[in-house]
Tab-separated table of C-alpha atoms in Angstrom:
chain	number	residue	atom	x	y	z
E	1	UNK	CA	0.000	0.000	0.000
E	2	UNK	CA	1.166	3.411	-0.936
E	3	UNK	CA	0.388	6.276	0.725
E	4	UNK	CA	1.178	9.619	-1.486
E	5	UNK	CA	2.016	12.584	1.105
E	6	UNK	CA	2.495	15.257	-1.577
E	7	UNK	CA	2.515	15.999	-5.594
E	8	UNK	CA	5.707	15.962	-7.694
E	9	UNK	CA	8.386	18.001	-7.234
E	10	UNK	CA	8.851	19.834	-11.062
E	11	UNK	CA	12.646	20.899	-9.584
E	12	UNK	CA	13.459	17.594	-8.833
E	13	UNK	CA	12.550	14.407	-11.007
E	14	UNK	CA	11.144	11.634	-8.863
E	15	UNK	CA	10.666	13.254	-5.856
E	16	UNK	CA	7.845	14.611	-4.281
E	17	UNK	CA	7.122	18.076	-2.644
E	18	UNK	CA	5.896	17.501	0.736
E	19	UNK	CA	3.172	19.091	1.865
E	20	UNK	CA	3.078	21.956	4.331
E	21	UNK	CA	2.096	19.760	7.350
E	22	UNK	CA	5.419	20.117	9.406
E	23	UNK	CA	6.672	17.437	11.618
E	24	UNK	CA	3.342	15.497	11.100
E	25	UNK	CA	3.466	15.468	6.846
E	26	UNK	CA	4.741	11.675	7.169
E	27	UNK	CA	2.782	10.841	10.241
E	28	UNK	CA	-0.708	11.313	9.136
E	29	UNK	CA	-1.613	10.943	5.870
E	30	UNK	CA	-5.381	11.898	5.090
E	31	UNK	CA	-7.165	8.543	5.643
E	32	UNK	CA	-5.443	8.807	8.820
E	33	UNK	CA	-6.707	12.640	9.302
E	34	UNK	CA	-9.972	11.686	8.671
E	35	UNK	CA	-10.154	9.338	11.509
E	36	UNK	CA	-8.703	11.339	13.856
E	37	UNK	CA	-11.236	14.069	13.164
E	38	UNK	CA	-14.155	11.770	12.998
E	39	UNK	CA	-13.491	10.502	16.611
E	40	UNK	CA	-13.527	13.551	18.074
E	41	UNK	CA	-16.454	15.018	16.035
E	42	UNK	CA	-18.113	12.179	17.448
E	43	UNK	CA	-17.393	11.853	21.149
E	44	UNK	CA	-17.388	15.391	22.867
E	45	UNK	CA	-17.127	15.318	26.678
E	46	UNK	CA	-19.628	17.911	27.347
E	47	UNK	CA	-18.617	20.446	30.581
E	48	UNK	CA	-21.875	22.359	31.420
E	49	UNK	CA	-21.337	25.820	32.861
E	50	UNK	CA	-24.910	26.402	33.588
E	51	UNK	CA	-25.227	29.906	35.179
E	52	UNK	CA	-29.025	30.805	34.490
E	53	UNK	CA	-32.166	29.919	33.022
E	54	UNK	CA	-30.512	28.553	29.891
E	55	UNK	CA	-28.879	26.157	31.854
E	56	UNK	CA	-32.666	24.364	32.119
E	57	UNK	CA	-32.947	24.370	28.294
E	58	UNK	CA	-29.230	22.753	27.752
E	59	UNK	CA	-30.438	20.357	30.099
E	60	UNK	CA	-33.738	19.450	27.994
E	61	UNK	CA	-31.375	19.166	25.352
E	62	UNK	CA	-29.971	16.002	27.171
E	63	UNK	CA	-33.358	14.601	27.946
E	64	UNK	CA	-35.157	11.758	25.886
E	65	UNK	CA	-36.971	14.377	24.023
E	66	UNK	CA	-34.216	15.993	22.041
E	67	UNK	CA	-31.217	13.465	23.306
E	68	UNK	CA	-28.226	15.105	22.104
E	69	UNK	CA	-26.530	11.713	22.890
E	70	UNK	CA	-27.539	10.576	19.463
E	71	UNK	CA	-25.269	13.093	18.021
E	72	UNK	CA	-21.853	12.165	19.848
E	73	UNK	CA	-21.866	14.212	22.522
E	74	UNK	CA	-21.190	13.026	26.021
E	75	UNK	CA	-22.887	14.843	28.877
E	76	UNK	CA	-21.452	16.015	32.370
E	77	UNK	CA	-18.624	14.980	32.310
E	78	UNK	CA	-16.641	14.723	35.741
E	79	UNK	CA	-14.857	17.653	35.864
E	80	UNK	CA	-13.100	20.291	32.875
E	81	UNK	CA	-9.854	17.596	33.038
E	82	UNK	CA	-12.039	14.633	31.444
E	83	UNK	CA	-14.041	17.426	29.365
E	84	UNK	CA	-13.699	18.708	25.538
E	85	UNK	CA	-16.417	20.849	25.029
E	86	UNK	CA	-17.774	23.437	27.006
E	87	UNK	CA	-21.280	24.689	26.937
E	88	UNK	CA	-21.829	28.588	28.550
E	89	UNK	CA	-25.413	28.614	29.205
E	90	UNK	CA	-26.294	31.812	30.966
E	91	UNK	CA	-25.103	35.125	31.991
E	92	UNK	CA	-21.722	35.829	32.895
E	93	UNK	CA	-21.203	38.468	35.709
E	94	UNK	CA	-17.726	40.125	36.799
E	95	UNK	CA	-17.341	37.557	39.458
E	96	UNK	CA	-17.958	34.573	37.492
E	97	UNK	CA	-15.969	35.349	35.252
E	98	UNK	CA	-12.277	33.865	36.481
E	99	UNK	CA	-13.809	30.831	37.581
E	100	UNK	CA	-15.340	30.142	33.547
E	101	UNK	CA	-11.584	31.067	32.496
E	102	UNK	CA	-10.057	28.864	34.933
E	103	UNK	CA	-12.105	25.733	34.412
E	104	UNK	CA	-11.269	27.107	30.334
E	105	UNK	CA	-7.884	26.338	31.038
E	106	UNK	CA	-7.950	23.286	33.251
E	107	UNK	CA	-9.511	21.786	29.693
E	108	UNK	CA	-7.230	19.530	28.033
E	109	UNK	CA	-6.613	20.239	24.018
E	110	UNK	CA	-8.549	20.472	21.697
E	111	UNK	CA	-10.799	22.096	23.505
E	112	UNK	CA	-14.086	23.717	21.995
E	113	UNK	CA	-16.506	26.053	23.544
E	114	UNK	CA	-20.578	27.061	22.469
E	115	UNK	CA	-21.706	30.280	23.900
E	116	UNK	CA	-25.654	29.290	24.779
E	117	UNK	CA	-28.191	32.082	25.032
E	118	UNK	CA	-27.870	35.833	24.451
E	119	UNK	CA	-26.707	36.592	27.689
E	120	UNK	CA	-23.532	34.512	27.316
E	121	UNK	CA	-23.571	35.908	23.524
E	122	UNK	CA	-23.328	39.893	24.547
E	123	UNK	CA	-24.759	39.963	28.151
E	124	UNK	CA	-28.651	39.497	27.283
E	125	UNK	CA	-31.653	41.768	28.548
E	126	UNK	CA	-28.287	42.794	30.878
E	127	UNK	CA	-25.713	44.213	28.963
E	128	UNK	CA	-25.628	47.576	30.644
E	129	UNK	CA	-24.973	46.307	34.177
E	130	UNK	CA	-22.311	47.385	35.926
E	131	UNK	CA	-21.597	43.605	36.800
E	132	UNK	CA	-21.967	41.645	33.846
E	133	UNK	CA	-19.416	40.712	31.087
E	134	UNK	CA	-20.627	41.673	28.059
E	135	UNK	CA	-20.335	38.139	26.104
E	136	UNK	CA	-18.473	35.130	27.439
E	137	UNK	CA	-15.946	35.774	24.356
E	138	UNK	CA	-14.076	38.652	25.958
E	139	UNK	CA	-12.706	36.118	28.550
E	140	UNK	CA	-12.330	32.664	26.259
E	141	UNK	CA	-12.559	31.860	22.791
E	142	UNK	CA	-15.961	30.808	21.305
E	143	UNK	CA	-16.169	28.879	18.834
E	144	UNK	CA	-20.197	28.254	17.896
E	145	UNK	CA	-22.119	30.833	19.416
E	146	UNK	CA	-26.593	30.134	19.614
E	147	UNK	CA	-28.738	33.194	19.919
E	148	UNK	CA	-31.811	33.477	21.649
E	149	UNK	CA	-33.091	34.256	25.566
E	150	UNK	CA	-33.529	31.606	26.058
E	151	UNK	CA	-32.679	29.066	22.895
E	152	UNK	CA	-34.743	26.157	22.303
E	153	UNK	CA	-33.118	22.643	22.763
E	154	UNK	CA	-32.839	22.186	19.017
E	155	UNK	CA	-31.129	25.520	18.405
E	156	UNK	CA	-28.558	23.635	20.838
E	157	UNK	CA	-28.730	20.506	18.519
E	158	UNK	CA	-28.093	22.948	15.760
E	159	UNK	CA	-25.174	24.102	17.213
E	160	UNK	CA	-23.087	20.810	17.885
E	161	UNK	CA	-23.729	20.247	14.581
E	162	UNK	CA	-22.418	23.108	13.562
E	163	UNK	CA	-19.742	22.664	15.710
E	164	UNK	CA	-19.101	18.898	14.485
E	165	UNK	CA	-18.747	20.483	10.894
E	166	UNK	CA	-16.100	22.889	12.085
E	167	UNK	CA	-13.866	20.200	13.688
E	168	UNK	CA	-14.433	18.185	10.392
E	169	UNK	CA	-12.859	20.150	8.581
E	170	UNK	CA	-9.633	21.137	11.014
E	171	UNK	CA	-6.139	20.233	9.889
E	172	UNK	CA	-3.861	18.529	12.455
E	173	UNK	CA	-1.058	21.052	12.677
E	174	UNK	CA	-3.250	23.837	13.079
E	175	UNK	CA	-5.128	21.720	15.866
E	176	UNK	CA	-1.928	20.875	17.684
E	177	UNK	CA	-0.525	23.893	17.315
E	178	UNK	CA	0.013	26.827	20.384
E	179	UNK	CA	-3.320	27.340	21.595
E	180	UNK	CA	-4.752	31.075	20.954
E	181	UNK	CA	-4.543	33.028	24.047
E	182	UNK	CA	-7.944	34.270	25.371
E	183	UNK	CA	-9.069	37.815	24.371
E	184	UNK	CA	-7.789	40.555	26.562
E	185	UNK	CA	-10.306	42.221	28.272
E	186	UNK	CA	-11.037	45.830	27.595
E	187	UNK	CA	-12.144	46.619	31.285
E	188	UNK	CA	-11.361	45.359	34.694
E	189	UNK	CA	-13.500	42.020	36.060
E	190	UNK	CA	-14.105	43.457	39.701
E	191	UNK	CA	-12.883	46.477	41.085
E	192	UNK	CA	-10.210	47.411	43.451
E	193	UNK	CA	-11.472	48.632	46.616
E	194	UNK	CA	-10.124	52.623	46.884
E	195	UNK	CA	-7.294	52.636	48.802
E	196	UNK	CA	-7.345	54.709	52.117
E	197	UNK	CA	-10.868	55.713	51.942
E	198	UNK	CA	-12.842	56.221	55.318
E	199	UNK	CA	-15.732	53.532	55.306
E	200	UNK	CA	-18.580	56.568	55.928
């Protein structure tokens, strides 16, 4: 059986020109690629961050009714360690927001995240409170995001599929490669207490 890793090399007879894959162009040839990303399309550890009243419609989603089971993905899972995907359903205030980035990065790679409900999209019905991050995206990346407030259980469905389509079509290097680092944020989570004040 030969496996071709790259087209012919017009500068040098009989050779080929290896494709740009780095260290992992004679590793994984694309049958191989194809596997790889069809097992873990198909078996996502779900990690539930349920935070508000979204959290009861991701949890429909599990139920017999809808049964996102049928589609590959694994719910609760232990703990963010044994987790690949991680579902923000509900809004994200000031506070919470260390603990989601935390648990983010206690998440082994490839990691994925879907931003569930408008108030984990851009803050919701809340977006002008003092206390509440305005989308779970300015603290971790997002990968499939599901409006509504709150979404149905299928628009959840929709969205893993989505999301099973993106990792379809990912390449292994780019997978593997340094993670992205999380956005920066463009204003403080909590604020300092003022220093010296009197408490009157």
């Amino acid at each position: 059986m030969v496996v071709n890793l790259g087209t012919p090399d017009p500068s040098r007879p009989g050779a080929l020109e290896v494709r740009k894959l780095g260290p992992l162009a004679r590793m994984a040839p694309d049958p191989i690629k194809v596997v790889l990303n069809w097992g873990r399309r198909y078996s996502l550890w779900c990690f539930n961050f349920g935070l508000a009243c979204c959290a009861i419609e991701f949890i429909a989603a599990s139920m017999a009714k809808h049964d996102f089971i049928r589609l590959g993905v694994i719910p609760f899972a232990p703990g963010p360690r044994q987790a690949d995907l991680m579902i923000v359903s509900g809004t994200v205030t000031d506070k919470m927001a260390p603990a989601v980035k935390r648990l983010y990065e206690q998440m082994p790679e490839p990691k994925y995240v879907i931003s569930f409900g408008a108030c984990s999209n851009s803050g919701g019905p809340y977006w002008d409170s003092y206390s509440v991050t305005k989308g779970v995206d300015q603290i971790i990346p997002v990968d499939v995001y599901v409006p509504g407030c709150p979404p149905r259980p299928e628009a959840l469905l929709q969205g893993i599929l989505k999301l099973q389509e993106k990792i379809a079509r990912e390449s292994l290097p780019a997978q593997y490669a340094a993670p992205a680092p999380a956005a920066v944020l463009s204003r403080p989570l909590v604020q300092a207490p003022a220093e010296g004040g009197d408490a009157s």
